[in-house]
Amino acid sequence: MAVVYDRVALIGLGLIAGSMSLAMREAGLAREVVGYARSAETRDTAREIGLVDRVTGTAAEAAEGADLVVLAVPVGAMGAVAAEIAPVLKRGATVTDVGSVKRAVVEAVAPHIPEGVHFIPGHPLAGTEHSGPRSGFASLFRNRWWLLTPVEGSDPEAVARLAGLIRAMGANVEEMDAAHHDLVLAVTSHTPHLIAYTMVGVADHLKRVTESEVIKYSAAGFRDFTRIAASDPTMWRDVFLQNKDAVLDILGRFTEELFVLQRAIRMGDGQHLHDYFTRTRAIRRGIIEAGQDTSAPDFGRSQVSGKDA
Amino acid sequence: MAVVYDRVALIGLGLIAGSMSLAMREAGLAREVVGYARSAETRDTAREIGLVDRVTGTAAEAAEGADLVVLAVPVGAMGAVAAEIAPVLKRGATVTDVGSVKRAVVEAVAPHIPEGVHFIPGHPLAGTEHSGPRSGFASLFRNRWWLLTPVEGSDPEAVARLAGLIRAMGANVEEMDAAHHDLVLAVTSHTPHLIAYTMVGVADHLKRVTESEVIKYSAAGFRDFTRIAASDPTMWRDVFLQNKDAVLDILGRFTEELFVLQRAIRMGDGQHLHDYFTRTRAIRRGIIEAGQDTSAPDFGRSQVSGKDA
């Protein structure tokens, strides 16, 4: 495949950035991939395993002269990184990010982007429960969605080029408004994650059921909630703080709905429960028909076996 | 393997009973497996595919002369079936069930069991999102837990014999008290299922996010909640009605916990969120260490591919 960007700079060297590097190199999409991570340990590991072509000592050093800069740090750190690299950004370069929320990233990053540099926020709907520089693999994005939320006045050519890179890594690209992105993700990802975290917390505090029993019988449903609860705490803290409005909105609706079902249980209203459980089948059917289901449910995370895929 | 029961009667011919028949026949654990289902269509299908050795026209006809009778009907129907078969039960026979709640089943069934018949309630922690006579497969119980909740004065020999059959079908047997079973399952299965149903209902009602978007981006977490929401509505209605106290107890704790997290999001208390998300990792580690995780999270359901296993 043809080179899309001469030099790509990855700021942050975790699962997403690492997988991007491997995917880009596998397909020959960049002449050089440089990377930086705040942690010296991560930089050492990246050097040791040859995750990128070159590991730099600062974010600015990585970004300088790059044609594409990818901000792959927790959402709460995006603003500071943008401020640091802004002075060295090349005219005509594109800056994107891979954060799970978009409005907050636009607010934090856009003000730092100099004239003549394209800022195109993005969000790959891909991940695993693993994190760190050793967790990446080239096929992570294959057949996954990668949402782009171009800002007012984004250069269509720069957007098309970035979309081309993403498609060449195997993902499907869709564009939408940042606010809409945040609401869609609050429904399909953020709130489900918070709920799963909560359920794990409940089990952890319960004294009458021992932890060993919770673990032993976890395959009855609970186990899949714990998979989520192993996700990176910093990333998820930032997601909830930065997508506060949409998450609180969906949580409010969730609680209302839960109370209605809880009341039906308390009152012994079997008809209500049966009708509700029957209605929810339609969405499931839609997902199967849309080809978005696999035999390996994974909370949006590729299986570890994906490494071998 | 040696025959454990001469004649086994399955009352109900859905996923669990069908899988039991296939597993028992594969391993030669019964000389004859007879079956009955209330629906004529199910009986016809069972005959057509040869699911059991003989399909009878009534539950009593199936139970008459059987050495083991398995009640595999929704929990709400157990009492009526027990009353119907009670007069024909053979002295020395064992009656068990496969319901997801145990206290309510004991209350509904035990009064009908005649003197000299052993009643040993049970619950296999196994299933798929499919139901009906065509959904069973012999390996469904392999490496799954099968909980037995013998009642006061159960004959140890009868319990050991039933446990032997279950182990021969590939499952692991554990005994516990019926009330404790119901609490453990409320935590590890029932409440997670209700929560997942609720989240799917929320998405279904949301107008600002289209259904097609929810479906399209469901792999970000939501999808696995919908898998649950495709479960049999009658079975789950009965579970929630029959395990009301334990489910309401756990739901109350869940809501408290959720409100504390919701408040932390509203107040921007990142430290609280980070600490919480860090603590929940321990349970996840425990599950991995206990060997109760696979690369295919399935809410306690075997993958369809298990059919080929």
PDB file of C-alpha atoms in Angstrom, chain A residues 196-306:
ATOM      1  CA  ALA A 196     -20.497  -2.760  35.143  1.00  0.00           C
ATOM      2  CA  TYR A 197     -18.001  -1.045  37.473  1.00  0.00           C
ATOM      3  CA  THR A 198     -20.826  -0.478  39.941  1.00  0.00           C
ATOM      4  CA  MET A 199     -21.990  -4.093  39.892  1.00  0.00           C
ATOM      5  CA  VAL A 200     -18.458  -5.296  40.564  1.00  0.00           C
ATOM      6  CA  GLY A 201     -18.223  -2.856  43.461  1.00  0.00           C
ATOM      7  CA  VAL A 202     -21.466  -4.206  44.928  1.00  0.00           C
ATOM      8  CA  ALA A 203     -20.203  -7.765  44.826  1.00  0.00           C
ATOM      9  CA  ASP A 204     -16.960  -6.677  46.405  1.00  0.00           C
ATOM     10  CA  HIS A 205     -18.732  -5.154  49.404  1.00  0.00           C
ATOM     11  CA  LEU A 206     -21.153  -7.979  50.013  1.00  0.00           C
ATOM     12  CA  LYS A 207     -20.255  -9.869  53.150  1.00  0.00           C
ATOM     13  CA  ARG A 208     -22.853 -12.634  53.074  1.00  0.00           C
ATOM     14  CA  VAL A 209     -21.579 -13.903  49.762  1.00  0.00           C
ATOM     15  CA  THR A 210     -17.893 -14.572  49.924  1.00  0.00           C
ATOM     16  CA  GLU A 211     -15.555 -13.233  47.296  1.00  0.00           C
ATOM     17  CA  SER A 212     -14.576 -16.764  46.405  1.00  0.00           C
ATOM     18  CA  GLU A 213     -18.215 -17.603  45.627  1.00  0.00           C
ATOM     19  CA  VAL A 214     -18.607 -14.507  43.468  1.00  0.00           C
ATOM     20  CA  ILE A 215     -15.529 -15.570  41.570  1.00  0.00           C
ATOM     21  CA  LYS A 216     -16.447 -19.239  41.398  1.00  0.00           C
ATOM     22  CA  TYR A 217     -19.913 -18.672  39.976  1.00  0.00           C
ATOM     23  CA  SER A 218     -19.041 -15.584  37.966  1.00  0.00           C
ATOM     24  CA  ALA A 219     -19.703 -17.320  34.650  1.00  0.00           C
ATOM     25  CA  ALA A 220     -23.433 -16.983  35.349  1.00  0.00           C
ATOM     26  CA  GLY A 221     -23.258 -13.385  34.107  1.00  0.00           C
ATOM     27  CA  PHE A 222     -21.096 -11.418  36.502  1.00  0.00           C
ATOM     28  CA  ARG A 223     -17.795 -12.330  34.877  1.00  0.00           C
ATOM     29  CA  ASP A 224     -18.347 -10.145  31.868  1.00  0.00           C
ATOM     30  CA  PHE A 225     -18.906  -7.154  34.094  1.00  0.00           C
ATOM     31  CA  THR A 226     -15.518  -7.736  35.695  1.00  0.00           C
ATOM     32  CA  ARG A 227     -13.784  -7.705  32.341  1.00  0.00           C
ATOM     33  CA  ILE A 228     -14.767  -4.066  32.104  1.00  0.00           C
ATOM     34  CA  ALA A 229     -13.693  -3.417  35.645  1.00  0.00           C
ATOM     35  CA  ALA A 230     -10.138  -4.299  34.693  1.00  0.00           C
ATOM     36  CA  SER A 231      -9.951  -1.388  32.248  1.00  0.00           C
ATOM     37  CA  ASP A 232      -7.496   1.428  32.747  1.00  0.00           C
ATOM     38  CA  PRO A 233      -8.701   3.516  35.739  1.00  0.00           C
ATOM     39  CA  THR A 234      -7.144   6.764  34.504  1.00  0.00           C
ATOM     40  CA  MET A 235      -8.695   6.528  31.074  1.00  0.00           C
ATOM     41  CA  TRP A 236     -12.149   5.820  32.512  1.00  0.00           C
ATOM     42  CA  ARG A 237     -11.911   8.484  35.200  1.00  0.00           C
ATOM     43  CA  ASP A 238     -11.255  10.994  32.436  1.00  0.00           C
ATOM     44  CA  VAL A 239     -14.059   9.663  30.246  1.00  0.00           C
ATOM     45  CA  PHE A 240     -16.638  10.166  32.994  1.00  0.00           C
ATOM     46  CA  LEU A 241     -15.337  13.562  34.024  1.00  0.00           C
ATOM     47  CA  GLN A 242     -15.090  14.793  30.445  1.00  0.00           C
ATOM     48  CA  ASN A 243     -18.395  13.429  29.185  1.00  0.00           C
ATOM     49  CA  LYS A 244     -20.222  14.345  32.369  1.00  0.00           C
ATOM     50  CA  ASP A 245     -23.399  15.833  30.870  1.00  0.00           C
ATOM     51  CA  ALA A 246     -24.204  13.005  28.485  1.00  0.00           C
ATOM     52  CA  VAL A 247     -23.349  10.311  31.037  1.00  0.00           C
ATOM     53  CA  LEU A 248     -25.483  11.938  33.744  1.00  0.00           C
ATOM     54  CA  ASP A 249     -28.328  12.270  31.251  1.00  0.00           C
ATOM     55  CA  ILE A 250     -28.220   8.587  30.314  1.00  0.00           C
ATOM     56  CA  LEU A 251     -27.681   7.529  33.932  1.00  0.00           C
ATOM     57  CA  GLY A 252     -30.822   9.442  34.921  1.00  0.00           C
ATOM     58  CA  ARG A 253     -32.836   7.597  32.298  1.00  0.00           C
ATOM     59  CA  PHE A 254     -31.269   4.311  33.335  1.00  0.00           C
ATOM     60  CA  THR A 255     -32.211   4.815  36.972  1.00  0.00           C
ATOM     61  CA  GLU A 256     -35.803   5.734  36.094  1.00  0.00           C
ATOM     62  CA  GLU A 257     -36.094   2.630  33.947  1.00  0.00           C
ATOM     63  CA  LEU A 258     -34.513   0.449  36.617  1.00  0.00           C
ATOM     64  CA  PHE A 259     -36.923   1.751  39.245  1.00  0.00           C
ATOM     65  CA  VAL A 260     -39.899   0.875  37.050  1.00  0.00           C
ATOM     66  CA  LEU A 261     -38.633  -2.694  36.700  1.00  0.00           C
ATOM     67  CA  GLN A 262     -37.769  -2.851  40.398  1.00  0.00           C
ATOM     68  CA  ARG A 263     -41.302  -1.783  41.244  1.00  0.00           C
ATOM     69  CA  ALA A 264     -42.714  -4.457  38.919  1.00  0.00           C
ATOM     70  CA  ILE A 265     -40.651  -7.072  40.764  1.00  0.00           C
ATOM     71  CA  ARG A 266     -41.768  -5.751  44.147  1.00  0.00           C
ATOM     72  CA  MET A 267     -45.441  -5.680  43.111  1.00  0.00           C
ATOM     73  CA  GLY A 268     -45.200  -9.062  41.412  1.00  0.00           C
ATOM     74  CA  ASP A 269     -46.210  -7.568  38.055  1.00  0.00           C
ATOM     75  CA  GLY A 270     -45.165 -10.469  35.826  1.00  0.00           C
ATOM     76  CA  GLN A 271     -46.954  -9.078  32.777  1.00  0.00           C
ATOM     77  CA  HIS A 272     -44.882  -5.894  32.856  1.00  0.00           C
ATOM     78  CA  LEU A 273     -41.638  -7.852  33.160  1.00  0.00           C
ATOM     79  CA  HIS A 274     -42.587 -10.248  30.392  1.00  0.00           C
ATOM     80  CA  ASP A 275     -43.586  -7.424  28.031  1.00  0.00           C
ATOM     81  CA  TYR A 276     -40.364  -5.544  28.774  1.00  0.00           C
ATOM     82  CA  PHE A 277     -38.151  -8.578  28.225  1.00  0.00           C
ATOM     83  CA  THR A 278     -39.992  -9.332  24.987  1.00  0.00           C
ATOM     84  CA  ARG A 279     -39.511  -5.779  23.653  1.00  0.00           C
ATOM     85  CA  THR A 280     -35.767  -5.789  24.282  1.00  0.00           C
ATOM     86  CA  ARG A 281     -35.397  -8.720  21.896  1.00  0.00           C
ATOM     87  CA  ALA A 282     -35.919  -6.447  18.888  1.00  0.00           C
ATOM     88  CA  ILE A 283     -32.701  -4.503  19.451  1.00  0.00           C
ATOM     89  CA  ARG A 284     -30.804  -7.733  19.797  1.00  0.00           C
ATOM     90  CA  ARG A 285     -32.222  -8.971  16.519  1.00  0.00           C
ATOM     91  CA  GLY A 286     -31.161  -5.700  14.897  1.00  0.00           C
ATOM     92  CA  ILE A 287     -27.602  -6.169  16.062  1.00  0.00           C
ATOM     93  CA  ILE A 288     -27.427  -9.682  14.708  1.00  0.00           C
ATOM     94  CA  GLU A 289     -28.903  -8.551  11.394  1.00  0.00           C
ATOM     95  CA  ALA A 290     -26.469  -5.647  11.192  1.00  0.00           C
ATOM     96  CA  GLY A 291     -23.601  -8.124  11.460  1.00  0.00           C
ATOM     97  CA  GLN A 292     -22.298  -6.385  14.578  1.00  0.00           C
ATOM     98  CA  ASP A 293     -22.331  -9.525  16.665  1.00  0.00           C
ATOM     99  CA  THR A 294     -19.730 -12.199  16.863  1.00  0.00           C
ATOM    100  CA  SER A 295     -19.669 -15.373  18.891  1.00  0.00           C
ATOM    101  CA  ALA A 296     -17.229 -13.661  21.217  1.00  0.00           C
ATOM    102  CA  PRO A 297     -18.862 -10.758  23.073  1.00  0.00           C
ATOM    103  CA  ASP A 298     -16.073  -8.573  24.301  1.00  0.00           C
ATOM    104  CA  PHE A 299     -17.364  -5.198  25.449  1.00  0.00           C
ATOM    105  CA  GLY A 300     -15.845  -3.645  22.375  1.00  0.00           C
ATOM    106  CA  ARG A 301     -12.527  -5.244  22.985  1.00  0.00           C
ATOM    107  CA  SER A 302     -10.803  -7.485  20.539  1.00  0.00           C
ATOM    108  CA  GLN A 303      -9.956 -10.852  21.899  1.00  0.00           C
ATOM    109  CA  VAL A 304      -6.375 -11.493  22.862  1.00  0.00           C
ATOM    110  CA  SER A 305      -6.521 -14.189  20.231  1.00  0.00           C
ATOM    111  CA  GLY A 306      -6.847 -11.287  17.789  1.00  0.00           C
TER     112      GLY A 306
END
